[in-house]
Amino acid sequence: MTVWNDEQHARDLAHNTWMANTAVLMHLNERATGDPARDWLSSWAHRWFAGDALRVLVLGCGEGWLERAVAQWPFVARIDAVDFAADAVARAKDAAKDIDKIHYGVLDLNRDELPADTYDVVLAHSVLHHVENLEHAYAQLQKTMRANATLILNEYVGPNRFQYSDDVLSIINMLLACIGQPPKQRPTVDEMLANDPTEAVRSEELLAFTERTFEVLERKPIGGTILQHLLYETIAGFRFENARERSILEMLCTIEAMLVDSGRVPCDYVILAARKKGASVTRQNRPLPPRPEAANDVQPDPLWQNVGQASACPPGAGRLKPALRLTRLAILAHSTHRANLYRESRLAAFLERFRTRTFDDPQIECLLRTAATLAAREAR
């Protein structure tokens, strides 16, 4: 079962393998908007697309899902969508041939010029971490944005060439062991260059460039530090419609969120909104579009289910802030029906303190114990 309107989105993200599952998209929605039923794009647009009859620039349009979504909004008059890959632009242009608002072009941010004082909003989604000449790219962004324009980035900002730490690699392999997958090795720089010389070329400098050039208005840490590498070439093993597989995937998402929010690991993906320094643009109060009908498929708090004999995690996990969420997901793993969402009852959470739960599932128990171990390390 696919939730919300993410089928096309998930297909368009297929190259970004770790995101190609509705459960992951819901997790990223929640990180960006506080609601798994609201996608980051429409929520952030309704806050930071200031004004009407807006002219929007989409950088790195790829297959074109983003500009097709933006074209639905009445406050947007024109969209210019560009990418350095001519074949992707051609496919996006064909998919949007009936949408008059959208205009396409091929552009390389390393060297090509953007028109001056043209755009009210610039959207950059997973493109700037492929740019080597950031000095040129950011100068062009500043030039092409009007005085009160906004810049919205959804970007990988982690280590260059995916040279993440030994600590991150250790956590990835701990979690892979829990779900019965072989350990991974960090790619070498030579391997990264051979596969794609533009991948994460200067990614770890993006936040500094953004903060130096613009004034950041809002920023959300999405995560991806663990999940990107753990789920690469593994995500296909998690079917959203299978309660157990979905719960295991959501437990992995929860564990990463715990590690990012506690500062145990850095955050490799962020969404942020920025304006030119000295600009006066402020947060908008446009009404959000209605939540999708699928968000009405909600079940009671799983903590009310009489499963096993009861601890949210093994002893010592009381310091783990997401313990209750992990317990709920562990219970849902073997439910006969899994709704799209579930309620969280404060009373059920309070009563859970007096119970001890065990789960007759080695992978579920391993994830709970690993989460408790990682939380205990952070507490020290």
mmCIF file of C-alpha atoms in Angstrom:
data_model
loop_
_atom_site.group_PDB
_atom_site.id
_atom_site.type_symbol
_atom_site.label_atom_id
_atom_site.label_comp_id
_atom_site.label_asym_id
_atom_site.label_seq_id
_atom_site.Cartn_x
_atom_site.Cartn_y
_atom_site.Cartn_z
ATOM 1 C CA MET A 1 0.000 0.000 0.000
ATOM 2 C CA THR A 2 1.403 3.369 -1.004
ATOM 3 C CA VAL A 3 0.547 6.406 1.090
ATOM 4 C CA TRP A 4 -0.073 10.028 0.094
ATOM 5 C CA ASN A 5 0.898 11.072 -3.414
ATOM 6 C CA ASP A 6 4.374 9.615 -3.312
ATOM 7 C CA GLU A 7 4.233 6.958 -6.062
ATOM 8 C CA GLN A 8 5.650 9.251 -8.745
ATOM 9 C CA HIS A 9 7.950 10.883 -6.216
ATOM 10 C CA ALA A 10 9.324 7.514 -5.149
ATOM 11 C CA ARG A 11 9.905 6.500 -8.784
ATOM 12 C CA ASP A 12 11.701 9.761 -9.477
ATOM 13 C CA LEU A 13 13.862 9.185 -6.396
ATOM 14 C CA ALA A 14 14.748 5.639 -7.433
ATOM 15 C CA HIS A 15 18.328 6.717 -8.180
ATOM 16 C CA ASN A 16 18.548 7.949 -4.586
ATOM 17 C CA THR A 17 17.913 4.413 -3.392
ATOM 18 C CA TRP A 18 17.708 4.990 0.332
ATOM 19 C CA MET A 19 14.653 7.240 -0.070
ATOM 20 C CA ALA A 20 12.721 4.931 -2.398
ATOM 21 C CA ASN A 21 10.199 3.674 0.162
ATOM 22 C CA THR A 22 7.033 5.344 1.409
ATOM 23 C CA ALA A 23 7.999 4.697 5.046
ATOM 24 C CA VAL A 24 11.254 6.629 4.559
ATOM 25 C CA LEU A 25 9.435 9.461 2.808
ATOM 26 C CA MET A 26 6.971 9.656 5.707
ATOM 27 C CA HIS A 27 9.895 9.767 8.142
ATOM 28 C CA LEU A 28 11.541 12.585 6.169
ATOM 29 C CA ASN A 29 8.208 14.424 6.012
ATOM 30 C CA GLU A 30 7.942 14.246 9.789
ATOM 31 C CA ARG A 31 11.493 15.494 10.225
ATOM 32 C CA ALA A 32 10.834 18.439 7.886
ATOM 33 C CA THR A 33 7.264 19.368 8.831
ATOM 34 C CA GLY A 34 6.380 17.559 12.060
ATOM 35 C CA ASP A 35 3.731 15.534 10.225
ATOM 36 C CA PRO A 36 4.388 12.336 8.237
ATOM 37 C CA ALA A 37 1.354 13.184 6.095
ATOM 38 C CA ARG A 38 2.739 16.543 4.920
ATOM 39 C CA ASP A 39 5.551 16.679 2.416
ATOM 40 C CA TRP A 40 8.408 19.123 2.876
ATOM 41 C CA LEU A 41 7.876 20.903 -0.436
ATOM 42 C CA SER A 42 4.308 22.157 -0.011
ATOM 43 C CA SER A 43 4.792 22.894 3.700
ATOM 44 C CA TRP A 44 7.910 24.969 3.161
ATOM 45 C CA ALA A 45 6.446 26.687 0.116
ATOM 46 C CA HIS A 46 3.437 27.822 2.098
ATOM 47 C CA ARG A 47 5.837 29.386 4.605
ATOM 48 C CA TRP A 48 8.523 30.820 2.358
ATOM 49 C CA PHE A 49 7.018 31.532 -1.077
ATOM 50 C CA ALA A 50 6.379 35.210 -0.372
ATOM 51 C CA GLY A 51 3.947 37.101 -2.587
ATOM 52 C CA ASP A 52 1.871 36.262 -5.655
ATOM 53 C CA ALA A 53 2.522 35.792 -9.373
ATOM 54 C CA LEU A 54 5.886 34.383 -8.335
ATOM 55 C CA ARG A 55 8.680 33.484 -10.712
ATOM 56 C CA VAL A 56 10.472 30.349 -9.502
ATOM 57 C CA LEU A 57 13.808 28.813 -10.475
ATOM 58 C CA VAL A 58 14.273 25.060 -9.911
ATOM 59 C CA LEU A 59 17.923 23.985 -9.887
ATOM 60 C CA GLY A 60 18.743 20.367 -10.620
ATOM 61 C CA CYS A 61 15.267 19.524 -11.878
ATOM 62 C CA GLY A 62 16.181 15.946 -12.803
ATOM 63 C CA GLU A 63 13.094 14.070 -13.997
ATOM 64 C CA GLY A 64 10.880 17.034 -13.123
ATOM 65 C CA TRP A 65 8.675 15.954 -10.215
ATOM 66 C CA LEU A 66 9.410 19.099 -8.183
ATOM 67 C CA GLU A 67 8.415 21.728 -10.739
ATOM 68 C CA ARG A 68 5.312 19.742 -11.697
ATOM 69 C CA ALA A 69 4.231 19.914 -8.053
ATOM 70 C CA VAL A 70 5.024 23.641 -7.784
ATOM 71 C CA ALA A 71 3.053 24.362 -10.970
ATOM 72 C CA GLN A 72 -0.181 23.377 -9.183
ATOM 73 C CA TRP A 73 -0.019 26.375 -6.840
ATOM 74 C CA PRO A 74 -1.987 29.453 -7.953
ATOM 75 C CA PHE A 75 0.509 31.901 -6.435
ATOM 76 C CA VAL A 76 3.227 30.704 -8.869
ATOM 77 C CA ALA A 77 3.167 32.329 -12.331
ATOM 78 C CA ARG A 78 6.242 30.884 -14.041
ATOM 79 C CA ILE A 79 8.821 28.186 -13.356
ATOM 80 C CA ASP A 80 12.224 27.927 -15.021
ATOM 81 C CA ALA A 81 13.671 24.445 -14.411
ATOM 82 C CA VAL A 82 17.292 23.620 -15.244
ATOM 83 C CA ASP A 83 19.739 20.741 -14.942
ATOM 84 C CA PHE A 84 23.181 20.020 -16.344
ATOM 85 C CA ALA A 85 22.006 16.608 -17.660
ATOM 86 C CA ALA A 86 20.422 17.246 -21.058
ATOM 87 C CA ASP A 87 18.765 13.810 -21.229
ATOM 88 C CA ALA A 88 17.028 14.312 -17.877
ATOM 89 C CA VAL A 89 15.843 17.762 -18.978
ATOM 90 C CA ALA A 90 14.404 16.241 -22.156
ATOM 91 C CA ARG A 91 12.437 13.640 -20.162
ATOM 92 C CA ALA A 92 11.186 16.256 -17.695
ATOM 93 C CA LYS A 93 10.143 18.539 -20.541
ATOM 94 C CA ASP A 94 8.166 15.735 -22.169
ATOM 95 C CA ALA A 95 6.414 14.890 -18.884
ATOM 96 C CA ALA A 96 5.394 18.553 -18.457
ATOM 97 C CA LYS A 97 4.512 19.302 -22.092
ATOM 98 C CA ASP A 98 0.942 20.265 -21.147
ATOM 99 C CA ILE A 99 1.943 22.649 -18.337
ATOM 100 C CA ASP A 100 2.375 26.150 -19.721
ATOM 101 C CA LYS A 101 3.970 27.542 -16.564
ATOM 102 C CA ILE A 102 7.116 25.397 -16.852
ATOM 103 C CA HIS A 103 10.083 26.263 -19.083
ATOM 104 C CA TYR A 104 13.224 24.115 -19.303
ATOM 105 C CA GLY A 105 16.893 24.663 -19.984
ATOM 106 C CA VAL A 106 20.272 22.959 -19.643
ATOM 107 C CA LEU A 107 22.616 24.773 -17.275
ATOM 108 C CA ASP A 108 25.899 23.992 -15.519
ATOM 109 C CA LEU A 109 26.191 25.829 -12.201
ATOM 110 C CA ASN A 110 29.967 25.499 -12.356
ATOM 111 C CA ARG A 111 30.288 27.971 -15.220
ATOM 112 C CA ASP A 112 26.993 29.185 -16.726
ATOM 113 C CA GLU A 113 25.379 32.540 -15.983
ATOM 114 C CA LEU A 114 21.929 33.133 -14.509
ATOM 115 C CA PRO A 115 19.884 36.253 -15.395
ATOM 116 C CA ALA A 116 20.112 39.120 -12.926
ATOM 117 C CA ASP A 117 17.296 40.146 -10.569
ATOM 118 C CA THR A 118 14.823 37.624 -11.975
ATOM 119 C CA TYR A 119 13.458 35.154 -9.428
ATOM 120 C CA ASP A 120 11.268 35.410 -6.338
ATOM 121 C CA VAL A 121 12.076 31.867 -5.196
ATOM 122 C CA VAL A 122 15.004 29.558 -5.947
ATOM 123 C CA LEU A 123 14.653 25.851 -5.147
ATOM 124 C CA ALA A 124 17.752 23.644 -5.006
ATOM 125 C CA HIS A 125 17.054 19.966 -4.375
ATOM 126 C CA SER A 126 20.018 17.570 -4.190
ATOM 127 C CA VAL A 127 22.045 19.524 -6.738
ATOM 128 C CA LEU A 128 24.547 21.827 -5.022
ATOM 129 C CA HIS A 129 26.549 18.950 -3.550
ATOM 130 C CA HIS A 130 27.428 18.076 -7.176
ATOM 131 C CA VAL A 131 28.885 21.549 -7.838
ATOM 132 C CA GLU A 132 32.639 22.021 -7.598
ATOM 133 C CA ASN A 133 32.780 25.752 -8.347
ATOM 134 C CA LEU A 134 30.689 26.867 -5.381
ATOM 135 C CA GLU A 135 32.137 30.365 -5.569
ATOM 136 C CA HIS A 136 30.591 30.830 -9.014
ATOM 137 C CA ALA A 137 27.326 29.066 -8.135
ATOM 138 C CA TYR A 138 26.636 31.152 -5.031
ATOM 139 C CA ALA A 139 27.534 34.382 -6.815
ATOM 140 C CA GLN A 140 24.967 33.455 -9.477
ATOM 141 C CA LEU A 141 22.326 32.647 -6.873
ATOM 142 C CA GLN A 142 22.788 36.013 -5.225
ATOM 143 C CA LYS A 143 22.693 37.774 -8.594
ATOM 144 C CA THR A 144 19.573 36.077 -9.910
ATOM 145 C CA MET A 145 17.450 36.485 -6.758
ATOM 146 C CA ARG A 146 15.323 39.599 -6.444
ATOM 147 C CA ALA A 147 15.650 41.820 -3.372
ATOM 148 C CA ASN A 148 13.082 39.922 -1.281
ATOM 149 C CA ALA A 149 13.505 36.504 -2.851
ATOM 150 C CA THR A 150 13.864 33.307 -0.846
ATOM 151 C CA LEU A 151 16.203 30.389 -1.347
ATOM 152 C CA ILE A 152 15.075 26.912 -0.268
ATOM 153 C CA LEU A 153 17.663 24.139 -0.128
ATOM 154 C CA ASN A 154 17.133 20.424 0.416
ATOM 155 C CA GLU A 155 20.681 19.123 0.284
ATOM 156 C CA TYR A 156 23.301 16.612 1.293
ATOM 157 C CA VAL A 157 25.813 18.539 3.407
ATOM 158 C CA GLY A 158 27.815 15.618 4.794
ATOM 159 C CA PRO A 159 31.472 14.690 4.298
ATOM 160 C CA ASN A 160 33.062 15.164 0.894
ATOM 161 C CA ARG A 161 33.102 12.005 -1.210
ATOM 162 C CA PHE A 162 31.144 10.178 1.534
ATOM 163 C CA GLN A 163 34.237 9.911 3.733
ATOM 164 C CA TYR A 164 32.199 9.525 6.915
ATOM 165 C CA SER A 165 33.760 8.613 10.256
ATOM 166 C CA ASP A 166 34.708 5.215 11.623
ATOM 167 C CA ASP A 167 32.066 5.769 14.322
ATOM 168 C CA VAL A 168 29.317 6.168 11.707
ATOM 169 C CA LEU A 169 30.576 3.081 9.865
ATOM 170 C CA SER A 170 30.525 1.099 13.112
ATOM 171 C CA ILE A 171 26.907 2.098 13.807
ATOM 172 C CA ILE A 172 25.874 1.219 10.246
ATOM 173 C CA ASN A 173 27.356 -2.245 10.613
ATOM 174 C CA MET A 174 25.827 -2.784 14.064
ATOM 175 C CA LEU A 175 22.393 -2.137 12.579
ATOM 176 C CA LEU A 176 23.076 -4.218 9.473
ATOM 177 C CA ALA A 177 24.022 -7.134 11.716
ATOM 178 C CA CYS A 178 20.671 -6.799 13.512
ATOM 179 C CA ILE A 179 18.729 -7.188 10.272
ATOM 180 C CA GLY A 180 20.865 -10.033 8.950
ATOM 181 C CA GLN A 181 22.800 -8.057 6.354
ATOM 182 C CA PRO A 182 26.574 -8.241 5.737
ATOM 183 C CA PRO A 183 28.786 -5.366 6.851
ATOM 184 C CA LYS A 184 29.691 -2.541 4.503
ATOM 185 C CA GLN A 185 32.916 -0.740 3.782
ATOM 186 C CA ARG A 186 33.268 3.001 3.390
ATOM 187 C CA PRO A 187 33.891 3.799 -0.300
ATOM 188 C CA THR A 188 37.347 5.056 -1.118
ATOM 189 C CA VAL A 189 37.850 8.418 -2.781
ATOM 190 C CA ASP A 190 39.090 6.624 -5.903
ATOM 191 C CA GLU A 191 35.896 4.552 -6.010
ATOM 192 C CA MET A 192 33.778 7.663 -5.644
ATOM 193 C CA LEU A 193 35.657 9.409 -8.446
ATOM 194 C CA ALA A 194 35.290 6.414 -10.742
ATOM 195 C CA ASN A 195 31.557 6.141 -10.077
ATOM 196 C CA ASP A 196 30.676 9.863 -10.242
ATOM 197 C CA PRO A 197 33.357 12.570 -10.024
ATOM 198 C CA THR A 198 30.714 15.160 -9.086
ATOM 199 C CA GLU A 199 29.257 13.249 -6.119
ATOM 200 C CA ALA A 200 29.689 15.174 -2.841
ATOM 201 C CA VAL A 201 32.583 17.085 -4.387
ATOM 202 C CA ARG A 202 32.455 19.956 -1.835
ATOM 203 C CA SER A 203 29.355 19.045 0.116
ATOM 204 C CA GLU A 204 30.773 19.756 3.556
ATOM 205 C CA GLU A 205 31.261 23.424 2.581
ATOM 206 C CA LEU A 206 27.647 24.061 1.546
ATOM 207 C CA LEU A 207 26.345 25.291 4.886
ATOM 208 C CA ALA A 208 29.264 27.677 5.304
ATOM 209 C CA PHE A 209 28.726 29.095 1.802
ATOM 210 C CA THR A 210 24.999 29.499 2.475
ATOM 211 C CA GLU A 211 25.486 31.228 5.809
ATOM 212 C CA ARG A 212 28.194 33.498 4.418
ATOM 213 C CA THR A 213 26.118 34.549 1.400
ATOM 214 C CA PHE A 214 22.578 34.607 2.817
ATOM 215 C CA GLU A 215 20.646 34.976 6.054
ATOM 216 C CA VAL A 216 19.198 31.623 7.112
ATOM 217 C CA LEU A 217 15.543 31.910 8.142
ATOM 218 C CA GLU A 218 14.764 28.314 9.055
ATOM 219 C CA ARG A 219 16.728 25.084 9.128
ATOM 220 C CA LYS A 220 15.704 21.475 9.802
ATOM 221 C CA PRO A 221 18.122 18.572 10.319
ATOM 222 C CA ILE A 222 16.683 15.718 8.269
ATOM 223 C CA GLY A 223 19.288 13.033 8.977
ATOM 224 C CA GLY A 224 20.469 10.577 6.349
ATOM 225 C CA THR A 225 23.841 10.099 8.053
ATOM 226 C CA ILE A 226 23.174 6.426 8.793
ATOM 227 C CA LEU A 227 20.203 5.653 6.572
ATOM 228 C CA GLN A 228 21.770 6.782 3.296
ATOM 229 C CA HIS A 229 24.562 4.228 3.510
ATOM 230 C CA LEU A 230 22.717 1.520 5.425
ATOM 231 C CA LEU A 231 19.759 1.405 3.037
ATOM 232 C CA TYR A 232 21.715 1.761 -0.193
ATOM 233 C CA GLU A 233 21.063 -1.463 -2.138
ATOM 234 C CA THR A 234 19.107 -2.741 0.890
ATOM 235 C CA ILE A 235 15.881 -0.725 0.695
ATOM 236 C CA ALA A 236 14.239 -3.183 -1.717
ATOM 237 C CA GLY A 237 14.069 -5.708 1.123
ATOM 238 C CA PHE A 238 11.532 -3.571 3.005
ATOM 239 C CA ARG A 239 7.996 -3.758 1.639
ATOM 240 C CA PHE A 240 5.763 -1.001 2.939
ATOM 241 C CA GLU A 241 2.718 -3.283 2.844
ATOM 242 C CA ASN A 242 4.461 -5.895 5.059
ATOM 243 C CA ALA A 243 3.918 -4.921 8.717
ATOM 244 C CA ARG A 244 7.150 -6.469 10.000
ATOM 245 C CA GLU A 245 9.397 -5.122 7.240
ATOM 246 C CA ARG A 246 7.878 -1.663 7.526
ATOM 247 C CA SER A 247 8.340 -1.635 11.303
ATOM 248 C CA ILE A 248 11.988 -2.657 11.035
ATOM 249 C CA LEU A 249 12.596 0.120 8.517
ATOM 250 C CA GLU A 250 10.818 2.647 10.745
ATOM 251 C CA MET A 251 12.865 1.473 13.731
ATOM 252 C CA LEU A 252 16.043 2.160 11.747
ATOM 253 C CA CYS A 253 14.706 5.644 10.956
ATOM 254 C CA THR A 254 13.894 6.231 14.639
ATOM 255 C CA ILE A 255 17.350 5.144 15.774
ATOM 256 C CA GLU A 256 19.017 7.491 13.311
ATOM 257 C CA ALA A 257 16.801 10.375 14.453
ATOM 258 C CA MET A 258 17.800 9.662 18.055
ATOM 259 C CA LEU A 259 21.495 9.737 17.144
ATOM 260 C CA VAL A 260 21.210 12.956 15.112
ATOM 261 C CA ASP A 261 19.063 14.809 17.642
ATOM 262 C CA SER A 262 21.370 13.891 20.520
ATOM 263 C CA GLY A 263 24.451 14.995 18.587
ATOM 264 C CA ARG A 264 25.842 11.452 18.664
ATOM 265 C CA VAL A 265 26.306 11.641 14.877
ATOM 266 C CA PRO A 266 26.275 14.676 12.560
ATOM 267 C CA CYS A 267 23.340 15.447 10.274
ATOM 268 C CA ASP A 268 24.134 14.873 6.611
ATOM 269 C CA TYR A 269 20.911 16.245 5.057
ATOM 270 C CA VAL A 270 19.235 19.562 5.815
ATOM 271 C CA ILE A 271 16.358 21.642 4.547
ATOM 272 C CA LEU A 272 16.706 25.378 4.969
ATOM 273 C CA ALA A 273 15.179 28.643 3.847
ATOM 274 C CA ALA A 274 17.289 31.784 3.426
ATOM 275 C CA ARG A 275 17.041 35.345 2.136
ATOM 276 C CA LYS A 276 19.495 37.946 0.957
ATOM 277 C CA LYS A 277 21.194 39.790 3.789
ATOM 278 C CA GLY A 278 19.280 42.940 4.548
ATOM 279 C CA ALA A 279 16.086 41.662 2.881
ATOM 280 C CA SER A 280 12.729 42.033 4.610
ATOM 281 C CA VAL A 281 10.947 38.863 3.493
ATOM 282 C CA THR A 282 9.268 37.094 6.425
ATOM 283 C CA ARG A 283 7.467 33.858 7.052
ATOM 284 C CA GLN A 284 4.140 33.555 5.253
ATOM 285 C CA ASN A 285 0.859 32.285 6.662
ATOM 286 C CA ARG A 286 -0.703 30.668 3.621
ATOM 287 C CA PRO A 287 -3.192 27.935 4.531
ATOM 288 C CA LEU A 288 -1.707 24.503 4.007
ATOM 289 C CA PRO A 289 -3.361 22.167 1.519
ATOM 290 C CA PRO A 290 -5.607 19.575 3.188
ATOM 291 C CA ARG A 291 -3.949 16.449 4.486
ATOM 292 C CA PRO A 292 -4.361 13.520 2.080
ATOM 293 C CA GLU A 293 -7.245 11.137 2.608
ATOM 294 C CA ALA A 294 -4.800 8.363 3.471
ATOM 295 C CA ALA A 295 -3.955 10.272 6.676
ATOM 296 C CA ASN A 296 -7.406 9.310 7.991
ATOM 297 C CA ASP A 297 -6.337 5.653 8.166
ATOM 298 C CA VAL A 298 -5.309 5.720 11.831
ATOM 299 C CA GLN A 299 -5.271 2.951 14.426
ATOM 300 C CA PRO A 300 -5.256 3.157 18.243
ATOM 301 C CA ASP A 301 -2.026 3.403 20.195
ATOM 302 C CA PRO A 302 -0.342 -0.005 19.832
ATOM 303 C CA LEU A 303 0.768 0.204 23.462
ATOM 304 C CA TRP A 304 -2.821 -0.782 24.330
ATOM 305 C CA GLN A 305 -2.341 -4.113 22.561
ATOM 306 C CA ASN A 306 -1.836 -7.092 24.833
ATOM 307 C CA VAL A 307 1.404 -8.357 23.316
ATOM 308 C CA GLY A 308 4.089 -10.233 25.240
ATOM 309 C CA GLN A 309 4.731 -9.479 28.846
ATOM 310 C CA ALA A 310 6.420 -5.970 28.577
ATOM 311 C CA SER A 311 10.140 -3.143 28.683
ATOM 312 C CA ALA A 312 10.143 -0.540 26.033
ATOM 313 C CA CYS A 313 13.711 -1.678 25.587
ATOM 314 C CA PRO A 314 16.010 -3.879 27.648
ATOM 315 C CA PRO A 315 17.267 -2.666 31.067
ATOM 316 C CA GLY A 316 19.102 0.648 30.929
ATOM 317 C CA ALA A 317 17.033 2.004 28.045
ATOM 318 C CA GLY A 318 15.114 4.438 30.207
ATOM 319 C CA ARG A 319 17.428 7.197 28.984
ATOM 320 C CA LEU A 320 16.403 6.524 25.389
ATOM 321 C CA LYS A 321 13.992 9.283 24.434
ATOM 322 C CA PRO A 322 12.482 7.427 21.426
ATOM 323 C CA ALA A 323 11.998 4.230 23.481
ATOM 324 C CA LEU A 324 8.209 4.409 23.326
ATOM 325 C CA ARG A 325 8.216 4.869 19.572
ATOM 326 C CA LEU A 326 10.511 1.879 19.167
ATOM 327 C CA THR A 327 8.206 -0.180 21.382
ATOM 328 C CA ARG A 328 5.148 0.825 19.383
ATOM 329 C CA LEU A 329 6.888 -0.145 16.151
ATOM 330 C CA ALA A 330 8.004 -3.469 17.634
ATOM 331 C CA ILE A 331 4.395 -4.260 18.562
ATOM 332 C CA LEU A 332 3.124 -3.227 15.138
ATOM 333 C CA ALA A 333 5.662 -5.501 13.439
ATOM 334 C CA HIS A 334 3.410 -8.493 14.030
ATOM 335 C CA SER A 335 0.009 -6.850 13.784
ATOM 336 C CA THR A 336 -2.535 -8.378 11.422
ATOM 337 C CA HIS A 337 -3.449 -4.941 10.077
ATOM 338 C CA ARG A 338 -1.151 -1.966 9.858
ATOM 339 C CA ALA A 339 -2.847 1.371 9.322
ATOM 340 C CA ASN A 340 -1.021 4.258 7.696
ATOM 341 C CA LEU A 341 -0.678 6.085 11.032
ATOM 342 C CA TYR A 342 -1.220 5.338 14.700
ATOM 343 C CA ARG A 343 -2.225 7.452 17.663
ATOM 344 C CA GLU A 344 0.067 8.072 20.622
ATOM 345 C CA SER A 345 -1.757 8.070 23.962
ATOM 346 C CA ARG A 346 -0.169 9.768 26.974
ATOM 347 C CA LEU A 347 -1.995 7.411 29.300
ATOM 348 C CA ALA A 348 -0.722 4.372 27.421
ATOM 349 C CA ALA A 349 2.799 5.799 27.555
ATOM 350 C CA PHE A 350 2.487 6.354 31.312
ATOM 351 C CA LEU A 351 1.253 2.809 31.944
ATOM 352 C CA GLU A 352 4.055 1.391 29.811
ATOM 353 C CA ARG A 353 6.493 2.420 32.540
ATOM 354 C CA PHE A 354 5.096 -0.353 34.741
ATOM 355 C CA ARG A 355 5.299 -3.136 32.204
ATOM 356 C CA THR A 356 8.011 -5.383 30.843
ATOM 357 C CA ARG A 357 7.790 -6.406 27.211
ATOM 358 C CA THR A 358 9.668 -9.076 25.344
ATOM 359 C CA PHE A 359 9.469 -9.718 21.617
ATOM 360 C CA ASP A 360 9.966 -13.171 20.175
ATOM 361 C CA ASP A 361 11.731 -11.819 17.121
ATOM 362 C CA PRO A 362 15.558 -11.801 17.036
ATOM 363 C CA GLN A 363 15.843 -8.858 14.626
ATOM 364 C CA ILE A 364 13.395 -6.711 16.590
ATOM 365 C CA GLU A 365 15.128 -7.536 19.890
ATOM 366 C CA CYS A 366 18.540 -6.806 18.354
ATOM 367 C CA LEU A 367 17.410 -3.374 17.172
ATOM 368 C CA LEU A 368 15.974 -2.565 20.606
ATOM 369 C CA ARG A 369 19.162 -3.636 22.373
ATOM 370 C CA THR A 370 21.375 -1.778 19.921
ATOM 371 C CA ALA A 371 19.306 1.381 20.363
ATOM 372 C CA ALA A 372 19.616 1.065 24.141
ATOM 373 C CA THR A 373 23.383 0.528 23.870
ATOM 374 C CA LEU A 374 23.818 3.586 21.674
ATOM 375 C CA ALA A 375 21.657 5.679 24.008
ATOM 376 C CA ALA A 376 23.701 4.551 27.014
ATOM 377 C CA ARG A 377 26.934 5.522 25.264
ATOM 378 C CA GLU A 378 25.524 8.985 24.586
ATOM 379 C CA ALA A 379 24.423 9.335 28.222
ATOM 380 C CA ARG A 380 27.989 8.726 29.403
#
